[in-house]
mmCIF file of C-alpha atoms in Angstrom:
data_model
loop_
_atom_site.group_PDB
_atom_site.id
_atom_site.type_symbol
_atom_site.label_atom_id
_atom_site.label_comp_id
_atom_site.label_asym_id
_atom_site.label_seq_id
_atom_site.Cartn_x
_atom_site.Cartn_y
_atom_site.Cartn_z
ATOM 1 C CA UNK A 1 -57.666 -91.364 -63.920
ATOM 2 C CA UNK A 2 -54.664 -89.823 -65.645
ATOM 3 C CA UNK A 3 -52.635 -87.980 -63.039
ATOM 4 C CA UNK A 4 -52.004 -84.496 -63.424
ATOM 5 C CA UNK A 5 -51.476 -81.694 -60.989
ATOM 6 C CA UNK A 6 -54.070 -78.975 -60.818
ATOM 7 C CA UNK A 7 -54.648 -78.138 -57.397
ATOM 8 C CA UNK A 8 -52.947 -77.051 -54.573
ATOM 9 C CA UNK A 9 -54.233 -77.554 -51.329
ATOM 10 C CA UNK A 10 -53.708 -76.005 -47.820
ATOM 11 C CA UNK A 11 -54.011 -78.337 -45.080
ATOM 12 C CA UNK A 12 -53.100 -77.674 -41.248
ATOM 13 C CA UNK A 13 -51.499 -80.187 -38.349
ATOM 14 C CA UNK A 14 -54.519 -79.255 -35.895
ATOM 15 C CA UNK A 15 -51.379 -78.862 -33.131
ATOM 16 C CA UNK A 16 -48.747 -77.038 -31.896
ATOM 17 C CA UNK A 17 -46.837 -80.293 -31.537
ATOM 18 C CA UNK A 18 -43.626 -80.498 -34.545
ATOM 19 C CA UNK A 19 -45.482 -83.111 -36.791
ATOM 20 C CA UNK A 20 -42.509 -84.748 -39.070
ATOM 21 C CA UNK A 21 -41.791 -87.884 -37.382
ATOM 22 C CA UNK A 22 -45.804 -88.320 -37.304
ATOM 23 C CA UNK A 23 -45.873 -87.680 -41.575
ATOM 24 C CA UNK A 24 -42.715 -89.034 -41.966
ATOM 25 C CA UNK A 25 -43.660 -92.618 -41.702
ATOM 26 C CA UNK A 26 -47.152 -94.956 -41.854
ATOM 27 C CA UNK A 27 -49.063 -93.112 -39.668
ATOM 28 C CA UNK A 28 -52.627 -93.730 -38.197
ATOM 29 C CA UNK A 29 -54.190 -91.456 -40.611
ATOM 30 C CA UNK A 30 -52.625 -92.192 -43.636
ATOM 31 C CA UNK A 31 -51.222 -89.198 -43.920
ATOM 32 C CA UNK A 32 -48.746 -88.192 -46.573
ATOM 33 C CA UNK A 33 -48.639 -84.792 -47.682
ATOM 34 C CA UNK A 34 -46.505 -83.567 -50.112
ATOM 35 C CA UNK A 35 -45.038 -80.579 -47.908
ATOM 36 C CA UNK A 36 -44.686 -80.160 -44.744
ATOM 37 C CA UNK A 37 -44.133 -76.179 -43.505
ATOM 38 C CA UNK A 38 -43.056 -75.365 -40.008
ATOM 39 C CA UNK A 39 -43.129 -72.221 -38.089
ATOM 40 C CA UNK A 40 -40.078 -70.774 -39.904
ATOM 41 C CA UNK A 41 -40.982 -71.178 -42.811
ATOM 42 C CA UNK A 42 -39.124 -74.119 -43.451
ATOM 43 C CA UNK A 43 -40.416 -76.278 -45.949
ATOM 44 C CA UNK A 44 -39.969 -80.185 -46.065
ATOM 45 C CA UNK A 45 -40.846 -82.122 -49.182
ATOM 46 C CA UNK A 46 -42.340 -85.134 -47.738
ATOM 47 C CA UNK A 47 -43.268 -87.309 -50.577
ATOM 48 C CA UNK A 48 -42.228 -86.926 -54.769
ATOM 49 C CA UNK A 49 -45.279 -84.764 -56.306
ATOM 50 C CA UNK A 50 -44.945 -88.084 -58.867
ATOM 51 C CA UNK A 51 -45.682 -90.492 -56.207
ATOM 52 C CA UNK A 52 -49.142 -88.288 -55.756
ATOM 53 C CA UNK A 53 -49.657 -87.275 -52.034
ATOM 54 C CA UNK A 54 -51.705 -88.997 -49.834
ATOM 55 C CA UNK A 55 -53.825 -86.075 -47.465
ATOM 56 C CA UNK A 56 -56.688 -84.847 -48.702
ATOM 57 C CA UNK A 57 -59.137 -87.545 -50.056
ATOM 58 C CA UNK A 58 -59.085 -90.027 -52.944
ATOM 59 C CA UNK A 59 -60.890 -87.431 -55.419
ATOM 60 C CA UNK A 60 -58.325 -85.163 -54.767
ATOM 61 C CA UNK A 61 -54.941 -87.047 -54.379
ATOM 62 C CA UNK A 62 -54.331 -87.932 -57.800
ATOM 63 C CA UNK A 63 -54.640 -84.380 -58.842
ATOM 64 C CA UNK A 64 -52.690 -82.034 -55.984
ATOM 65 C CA UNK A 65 -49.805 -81.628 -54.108
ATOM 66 C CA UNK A 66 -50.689 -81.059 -50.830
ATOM 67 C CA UNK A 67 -49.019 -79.091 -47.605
ATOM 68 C CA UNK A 68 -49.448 -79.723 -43.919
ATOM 69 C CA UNK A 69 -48.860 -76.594 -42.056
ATOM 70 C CA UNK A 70 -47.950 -76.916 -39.031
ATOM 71 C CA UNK A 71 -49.925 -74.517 -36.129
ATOM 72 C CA UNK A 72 -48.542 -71.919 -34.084
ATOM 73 C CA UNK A 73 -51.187 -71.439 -31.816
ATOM 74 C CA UNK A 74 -54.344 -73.917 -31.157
ATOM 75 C CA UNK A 75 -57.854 -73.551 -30.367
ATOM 76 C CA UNK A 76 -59.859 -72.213 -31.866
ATOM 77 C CA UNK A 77 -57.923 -70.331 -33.974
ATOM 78 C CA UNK A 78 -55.135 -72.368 -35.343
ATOM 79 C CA UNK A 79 -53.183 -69.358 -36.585
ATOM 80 C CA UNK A 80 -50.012 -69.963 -38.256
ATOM 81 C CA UNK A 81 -47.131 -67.113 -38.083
ATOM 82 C CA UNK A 82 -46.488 -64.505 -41.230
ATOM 83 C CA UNK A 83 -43.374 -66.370 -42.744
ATOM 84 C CA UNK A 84 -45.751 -69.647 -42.958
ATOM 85 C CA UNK A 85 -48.076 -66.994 -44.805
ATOM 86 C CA UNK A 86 -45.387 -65.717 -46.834
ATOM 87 C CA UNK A 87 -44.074 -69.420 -47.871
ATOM 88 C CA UNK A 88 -47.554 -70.682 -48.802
ATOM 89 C CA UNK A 89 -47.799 -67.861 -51.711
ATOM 90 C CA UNK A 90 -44.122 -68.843 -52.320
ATOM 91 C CA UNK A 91 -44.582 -71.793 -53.301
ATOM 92 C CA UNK A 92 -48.069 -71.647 -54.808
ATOM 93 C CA UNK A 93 -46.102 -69.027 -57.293
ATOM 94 C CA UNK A 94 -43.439 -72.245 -57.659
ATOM 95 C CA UNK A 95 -46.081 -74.428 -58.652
ATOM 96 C CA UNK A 96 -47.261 -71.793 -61.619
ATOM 97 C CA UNK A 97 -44.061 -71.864 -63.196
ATOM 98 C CA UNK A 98 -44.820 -76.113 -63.793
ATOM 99 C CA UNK A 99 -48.114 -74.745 -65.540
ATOM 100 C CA UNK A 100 -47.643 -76.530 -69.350
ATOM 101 C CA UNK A 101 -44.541 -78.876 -68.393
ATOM 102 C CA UNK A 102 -44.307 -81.678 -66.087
ATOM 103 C CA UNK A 103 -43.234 -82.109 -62.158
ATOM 104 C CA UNK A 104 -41.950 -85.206 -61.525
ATOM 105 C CA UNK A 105 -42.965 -86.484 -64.453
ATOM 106 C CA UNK A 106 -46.723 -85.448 -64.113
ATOM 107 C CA UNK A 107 -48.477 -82.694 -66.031
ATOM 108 C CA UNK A 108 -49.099 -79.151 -64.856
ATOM 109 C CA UNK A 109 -51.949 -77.450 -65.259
ATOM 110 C CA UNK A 110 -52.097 -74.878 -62.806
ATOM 111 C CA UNK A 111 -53.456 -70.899 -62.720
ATOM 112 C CA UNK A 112 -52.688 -68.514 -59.463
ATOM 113 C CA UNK A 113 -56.540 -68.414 -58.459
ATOM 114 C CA UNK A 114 -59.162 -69.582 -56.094
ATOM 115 C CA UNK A 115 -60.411 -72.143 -58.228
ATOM 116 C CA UNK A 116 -57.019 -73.961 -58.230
ATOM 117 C CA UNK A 117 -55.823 -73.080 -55.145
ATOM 118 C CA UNK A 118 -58.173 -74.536 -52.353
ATOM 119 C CA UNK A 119 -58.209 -75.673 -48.357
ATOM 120 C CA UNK A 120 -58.897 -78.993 -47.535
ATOM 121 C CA UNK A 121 -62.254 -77.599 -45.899
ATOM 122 C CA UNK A 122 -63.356 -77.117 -49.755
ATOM 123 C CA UNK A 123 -62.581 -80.804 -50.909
ATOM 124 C CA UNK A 124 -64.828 -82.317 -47.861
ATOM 125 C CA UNK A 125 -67.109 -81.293 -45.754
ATOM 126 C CA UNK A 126 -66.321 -83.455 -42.614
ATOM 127 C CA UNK A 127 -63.576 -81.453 -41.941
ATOM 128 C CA UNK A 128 -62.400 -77.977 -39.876
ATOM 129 C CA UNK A 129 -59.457 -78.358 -42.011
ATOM 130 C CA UNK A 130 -56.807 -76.302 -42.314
ATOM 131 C CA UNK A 131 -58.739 -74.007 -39.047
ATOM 132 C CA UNK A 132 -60.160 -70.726 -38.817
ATOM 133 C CA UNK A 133 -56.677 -68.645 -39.254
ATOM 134 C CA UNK A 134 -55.443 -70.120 -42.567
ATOM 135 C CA UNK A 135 -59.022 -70.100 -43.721
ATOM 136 C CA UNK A 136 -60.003 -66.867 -43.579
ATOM 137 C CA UNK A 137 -56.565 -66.099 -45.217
ATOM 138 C CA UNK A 138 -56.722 -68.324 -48.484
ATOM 139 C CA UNK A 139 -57.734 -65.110 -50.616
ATOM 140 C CA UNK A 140 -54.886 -63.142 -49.296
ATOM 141 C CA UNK A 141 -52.147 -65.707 -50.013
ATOM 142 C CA UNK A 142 -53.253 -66.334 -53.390
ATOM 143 C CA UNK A 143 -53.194 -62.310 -53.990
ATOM 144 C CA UNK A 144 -49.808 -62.701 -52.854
ATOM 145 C CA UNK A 145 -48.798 -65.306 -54.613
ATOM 146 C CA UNK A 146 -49.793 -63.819 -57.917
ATOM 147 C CA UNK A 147 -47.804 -61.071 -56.883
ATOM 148 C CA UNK A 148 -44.816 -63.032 -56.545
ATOM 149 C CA UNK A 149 -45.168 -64.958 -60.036
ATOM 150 C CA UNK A 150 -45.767 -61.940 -61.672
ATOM 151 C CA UNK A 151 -43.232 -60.006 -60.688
ATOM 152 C CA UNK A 152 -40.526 -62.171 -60.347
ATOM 153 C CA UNK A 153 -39.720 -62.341 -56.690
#
């Protein structure tokens, strides 16, 4: 498969617990995100969008970047706090001005929408993934992001 990026997807630590050390090296599950977004809104680029993250399933890897946000509350909700909301349409709006050039040396082709931007409950169905909260807010974020990209912000 020829790599390009096309998707973004939303992923979620499952914990309240600050996560880098746990992404930032060979971990258990593999895991290697792209992003990682804390509480604050703080975002931590993890591994190159070139070097193809490493989180959300072999079908889906070679085509995404991928962000692990990190939980402000647990069970069963998972909820995340606004500035996390806010910084997921952020940069979903960064990754639309890639759309027709290259990141990292990879192709972009990405579109603000629903099709392109998914949860990592919508790539495999073995998974709660990215929780309730974030979930049920996937349509709002990408309204937002659209927002942003189209106006500049």
């Amino acid at each position: 498969m020829t790599p390009i990026i096309d998707r973004f997807v939303v992923h979620h630590t499952g914990t309240t617990a600050d996560q880098l050390d746990f992404l930032s090296r060979c971990n258990r599950r593999s895991s290697a995100p792209t992003f990682y977004l804390r509480n604050d809104g703080s975002v931590i680029e993890l591994i190159r969008p070139g070097a193809k993250p490493s989180a959300t399933g072999a079908d889906w890897n070679w085509r995404s970047v991928a962000v692990e946000t990190l939980n402000a509350t647990g069970a069963p909700e998972y909820a995340v706090t606004a500035g996390q909301l806010e910084e997921l349409a952020q940069m979903i709006a960064w990754l639309a001005t890639f759309d027709g050039k290259s990141l990292d040396g990879v192709p972009v082709s990405f579109t603000i929408d629903r099709e392109h931007v998914i949860t990592h409950r919508e790539t495999w169905s073995g998974t709660e993934c990215p929780g309730p909260f974030l979930q049920s807010r996937i349509d709002d974020i990408v309204r937002r992001a659209q927002q942003i990209f189209e106006n500049g912000e």
